[in-house]
Short mmCIF file of C-alpha atoms and ligand atoms in Angstrom, two decimals:
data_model
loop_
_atom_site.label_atom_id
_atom_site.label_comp_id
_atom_site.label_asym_id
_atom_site.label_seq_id
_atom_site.Cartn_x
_atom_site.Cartn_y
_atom_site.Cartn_z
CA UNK A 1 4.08 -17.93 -6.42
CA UNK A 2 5.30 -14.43 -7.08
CA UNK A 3 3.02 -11.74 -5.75
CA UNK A 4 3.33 -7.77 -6.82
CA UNK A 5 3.19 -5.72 -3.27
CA UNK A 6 2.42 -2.08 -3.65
CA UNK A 7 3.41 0.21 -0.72
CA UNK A 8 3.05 3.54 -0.16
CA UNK A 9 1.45 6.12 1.91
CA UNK A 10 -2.57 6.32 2.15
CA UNK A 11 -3.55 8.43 -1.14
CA UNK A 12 -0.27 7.26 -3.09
CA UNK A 13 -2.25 6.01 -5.58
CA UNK A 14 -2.11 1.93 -4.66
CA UNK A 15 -5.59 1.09 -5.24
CA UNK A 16 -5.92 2.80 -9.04
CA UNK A 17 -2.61 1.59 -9.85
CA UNK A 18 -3.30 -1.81 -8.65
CA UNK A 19 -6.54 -1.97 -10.72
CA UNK A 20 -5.26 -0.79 -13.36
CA UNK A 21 -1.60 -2.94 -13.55
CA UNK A 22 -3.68 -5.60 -12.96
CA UNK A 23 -5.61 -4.84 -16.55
CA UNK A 24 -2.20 -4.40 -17.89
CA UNK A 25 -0.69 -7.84 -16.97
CA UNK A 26 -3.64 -10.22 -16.63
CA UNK A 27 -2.97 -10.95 -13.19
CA UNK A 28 -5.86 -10.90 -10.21
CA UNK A 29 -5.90 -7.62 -7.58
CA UNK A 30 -6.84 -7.19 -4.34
CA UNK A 31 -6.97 -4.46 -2.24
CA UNK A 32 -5.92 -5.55 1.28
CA UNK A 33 -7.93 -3.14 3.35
CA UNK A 34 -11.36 -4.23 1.06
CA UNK A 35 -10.29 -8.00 2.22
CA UNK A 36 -9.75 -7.14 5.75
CA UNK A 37 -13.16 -5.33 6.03
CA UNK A 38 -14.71 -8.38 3.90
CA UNK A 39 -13.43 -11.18 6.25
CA UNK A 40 -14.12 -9.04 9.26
CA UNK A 41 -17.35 -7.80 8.67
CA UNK A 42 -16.29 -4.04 9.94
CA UNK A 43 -15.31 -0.84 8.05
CA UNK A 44 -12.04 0.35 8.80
CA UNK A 45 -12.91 2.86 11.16
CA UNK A 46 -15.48 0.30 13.09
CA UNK A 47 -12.06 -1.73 13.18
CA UNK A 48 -10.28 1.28 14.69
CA UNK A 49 -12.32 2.09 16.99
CA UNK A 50 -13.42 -1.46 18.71
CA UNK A 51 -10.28 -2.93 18.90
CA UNK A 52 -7.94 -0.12 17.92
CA UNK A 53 -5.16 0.06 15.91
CA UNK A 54 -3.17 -2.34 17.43
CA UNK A 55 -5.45 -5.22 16.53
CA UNK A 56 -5.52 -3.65 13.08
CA UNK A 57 -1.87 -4.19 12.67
CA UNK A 58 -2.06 -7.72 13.91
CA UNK A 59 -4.95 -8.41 11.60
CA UNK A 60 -2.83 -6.71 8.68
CA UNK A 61 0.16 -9.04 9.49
CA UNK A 62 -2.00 -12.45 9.45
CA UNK A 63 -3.42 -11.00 5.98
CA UNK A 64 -0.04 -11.39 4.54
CA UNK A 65 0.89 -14.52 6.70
CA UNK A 66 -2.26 -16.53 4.85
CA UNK A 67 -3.28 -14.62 2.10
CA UNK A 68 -3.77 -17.54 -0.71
CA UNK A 69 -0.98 -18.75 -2.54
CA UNK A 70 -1.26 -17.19 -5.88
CA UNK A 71 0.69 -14.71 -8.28
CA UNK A 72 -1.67 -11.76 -7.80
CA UNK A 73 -1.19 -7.91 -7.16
CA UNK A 74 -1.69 -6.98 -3.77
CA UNK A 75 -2.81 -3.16 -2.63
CA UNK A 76 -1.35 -2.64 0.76
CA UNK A 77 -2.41 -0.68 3.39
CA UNK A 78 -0.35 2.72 4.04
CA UNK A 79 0.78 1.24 7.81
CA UNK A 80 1.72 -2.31 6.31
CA UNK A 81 5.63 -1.41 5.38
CA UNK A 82 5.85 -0.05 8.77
CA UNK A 83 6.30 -3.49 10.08
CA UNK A 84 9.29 -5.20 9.85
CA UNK A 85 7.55 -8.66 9.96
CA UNK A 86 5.31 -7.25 7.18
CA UNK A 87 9.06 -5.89 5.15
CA UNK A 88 10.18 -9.62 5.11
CA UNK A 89 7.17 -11.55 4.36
CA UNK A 90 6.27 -9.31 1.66
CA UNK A 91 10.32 -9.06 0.21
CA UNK A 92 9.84 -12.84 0.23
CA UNK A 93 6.80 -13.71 -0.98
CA UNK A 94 7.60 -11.14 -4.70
CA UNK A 95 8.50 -8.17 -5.53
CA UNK A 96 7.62 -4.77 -3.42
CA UNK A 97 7.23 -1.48 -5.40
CA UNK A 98 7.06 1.75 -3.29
CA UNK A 99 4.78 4.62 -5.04
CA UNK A 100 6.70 7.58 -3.82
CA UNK A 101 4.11 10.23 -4.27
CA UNK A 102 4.60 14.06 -3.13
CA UNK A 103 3.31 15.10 0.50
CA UNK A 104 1.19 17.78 -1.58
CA UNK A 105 -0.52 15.68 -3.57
CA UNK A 106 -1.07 12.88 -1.02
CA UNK A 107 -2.59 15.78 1.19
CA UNK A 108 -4.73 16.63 -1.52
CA UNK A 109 -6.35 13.33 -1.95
CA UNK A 110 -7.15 12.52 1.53
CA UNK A 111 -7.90 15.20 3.66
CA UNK A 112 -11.64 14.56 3.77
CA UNK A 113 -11.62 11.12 3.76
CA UNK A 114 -13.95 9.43 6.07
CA UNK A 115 -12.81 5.80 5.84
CA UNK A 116 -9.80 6.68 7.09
CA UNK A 117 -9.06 6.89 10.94
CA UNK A 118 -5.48 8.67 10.92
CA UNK A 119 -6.43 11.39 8.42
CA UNK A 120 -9.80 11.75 10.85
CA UNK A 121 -7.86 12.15 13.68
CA UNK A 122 -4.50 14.10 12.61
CA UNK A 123 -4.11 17.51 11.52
CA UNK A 124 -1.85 18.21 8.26
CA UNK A 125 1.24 18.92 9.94
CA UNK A 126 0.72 15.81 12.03
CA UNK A 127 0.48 13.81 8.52
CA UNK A 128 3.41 15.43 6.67
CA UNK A 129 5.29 14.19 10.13
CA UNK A 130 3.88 10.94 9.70
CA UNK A 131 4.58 10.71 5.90
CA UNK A 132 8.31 11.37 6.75
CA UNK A 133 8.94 9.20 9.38
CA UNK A 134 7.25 6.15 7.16
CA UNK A 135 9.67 6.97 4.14
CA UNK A 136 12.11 5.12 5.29
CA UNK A 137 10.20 1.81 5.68
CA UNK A 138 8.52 2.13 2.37
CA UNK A 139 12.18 2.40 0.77
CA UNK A 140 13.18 -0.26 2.88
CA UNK A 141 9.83 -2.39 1.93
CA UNK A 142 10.17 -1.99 -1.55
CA UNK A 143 12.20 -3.56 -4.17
CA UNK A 144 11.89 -0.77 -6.42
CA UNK A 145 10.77 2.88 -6.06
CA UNK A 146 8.76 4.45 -8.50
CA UNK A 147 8.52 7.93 -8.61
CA UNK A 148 4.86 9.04 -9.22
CA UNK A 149 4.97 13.01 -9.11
CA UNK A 150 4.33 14.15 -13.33
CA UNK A 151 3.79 10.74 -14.24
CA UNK A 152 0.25 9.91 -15.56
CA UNK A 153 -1.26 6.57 -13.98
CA UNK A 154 -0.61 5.12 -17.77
CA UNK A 155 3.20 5.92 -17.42
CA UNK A 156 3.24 4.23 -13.98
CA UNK A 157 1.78 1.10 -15.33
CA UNK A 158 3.76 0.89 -17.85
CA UNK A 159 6.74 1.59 -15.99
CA UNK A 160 5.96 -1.14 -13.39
CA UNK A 161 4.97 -3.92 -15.54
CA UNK A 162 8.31 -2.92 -17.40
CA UNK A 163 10.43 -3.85 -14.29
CA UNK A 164 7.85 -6.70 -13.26
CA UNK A 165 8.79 -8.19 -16.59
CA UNK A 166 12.64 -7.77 -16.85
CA UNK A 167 12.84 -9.54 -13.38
CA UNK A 168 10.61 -12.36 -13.59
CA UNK A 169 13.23 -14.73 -14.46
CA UNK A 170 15.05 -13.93 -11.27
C1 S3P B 201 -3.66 3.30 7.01
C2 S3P B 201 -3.93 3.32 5.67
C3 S3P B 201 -5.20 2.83 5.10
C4 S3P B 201 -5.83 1.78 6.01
C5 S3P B 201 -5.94 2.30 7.40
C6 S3P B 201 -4.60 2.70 7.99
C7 S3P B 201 -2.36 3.85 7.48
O1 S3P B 201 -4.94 2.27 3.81
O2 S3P B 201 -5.09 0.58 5.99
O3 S3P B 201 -6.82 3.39 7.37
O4 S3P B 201 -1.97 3.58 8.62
O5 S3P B 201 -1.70 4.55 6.69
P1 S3P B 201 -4.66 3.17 2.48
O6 S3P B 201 -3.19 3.39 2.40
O7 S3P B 201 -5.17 2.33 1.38
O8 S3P B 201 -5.43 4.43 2.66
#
């Protein structure tokens, strides 16, 4: 079954344009960090902080090793395309979009977000550093890279179910 990864940096938009695709082409969504805290019984930060991030990451990874076998859309966590265990499974398993969002607006959107532990712990320059280094692994991640800057969350939709469409048959 062909699943639709999206990838991106925390505040890249995943989550609304998950919900929202998933409107758009009938297909179920999940948001991986909601199923992680809903089989775990934790909030992200509880996660963070009791078994630090490490354990996250492992618990990310066996997400996508046993997530059900179904054509779904799948909201990743921003750390996900870091790993390169996590770059193949999802490459093989459907087809990985990147939402390449500016540093500006990212910064905008989570800088007093609770629920998450790096933007608790990190100061802005520390993020920007951290937004660059991870560009590289969401390019690599992703299939295709959608530019999100000027776009309205419509436009995105549209754009993605576009390509989801044209390469089904591959
Ligand atoms: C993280 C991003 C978060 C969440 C966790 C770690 C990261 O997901 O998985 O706080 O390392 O970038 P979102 O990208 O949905 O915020």
């Amino acid at each position: 079954m062909r699943k639709i990864y999206l990838v991106g940096f925390m505040g890249c938009g995943k989550s609304a344009i998950g919900r929202r695709l998933s409107y758009f082409l009938k297909m179920p969504y999940y948001d991986m960090d909601h199923e992680i805290v809903r089989q775990q019984g934790m909030t992200i930060p509880e996660i963070f902080e009791k078994y630090g991030e490490a354990h996250f990451r492992e618990i990310e990874t066996d997400f996508l090793k046993s997530f059900r076998d179904e054509a779904c859309i799948i909201a990743t966590g921003g750390g996900v395309a870091v790993n390169e265990e996590n770059r193949k499974i999802m490459r093989h398993t459907g087809l990985v979009f990147f939402l390449d969002a500016k540093f500006e607006d990212i910064y905008m959107r989570i800088r007093n977000d609770k629920n998450r532990p790096i933007v608790q712990k990190s100061t802005e320059e520390e993020l920007e550093e951290l937004y660059y280094y991870r560009r590289k692994f969401y390019r690599e991640a992703g299939h295709i890279q959608v530019l999100t800057a000027s776009r309205t969350l419509r436009q995105i939709v549209e754009y993605i179910a576009f390509q989801v469409n044209r390469l089904k048959g591959e």
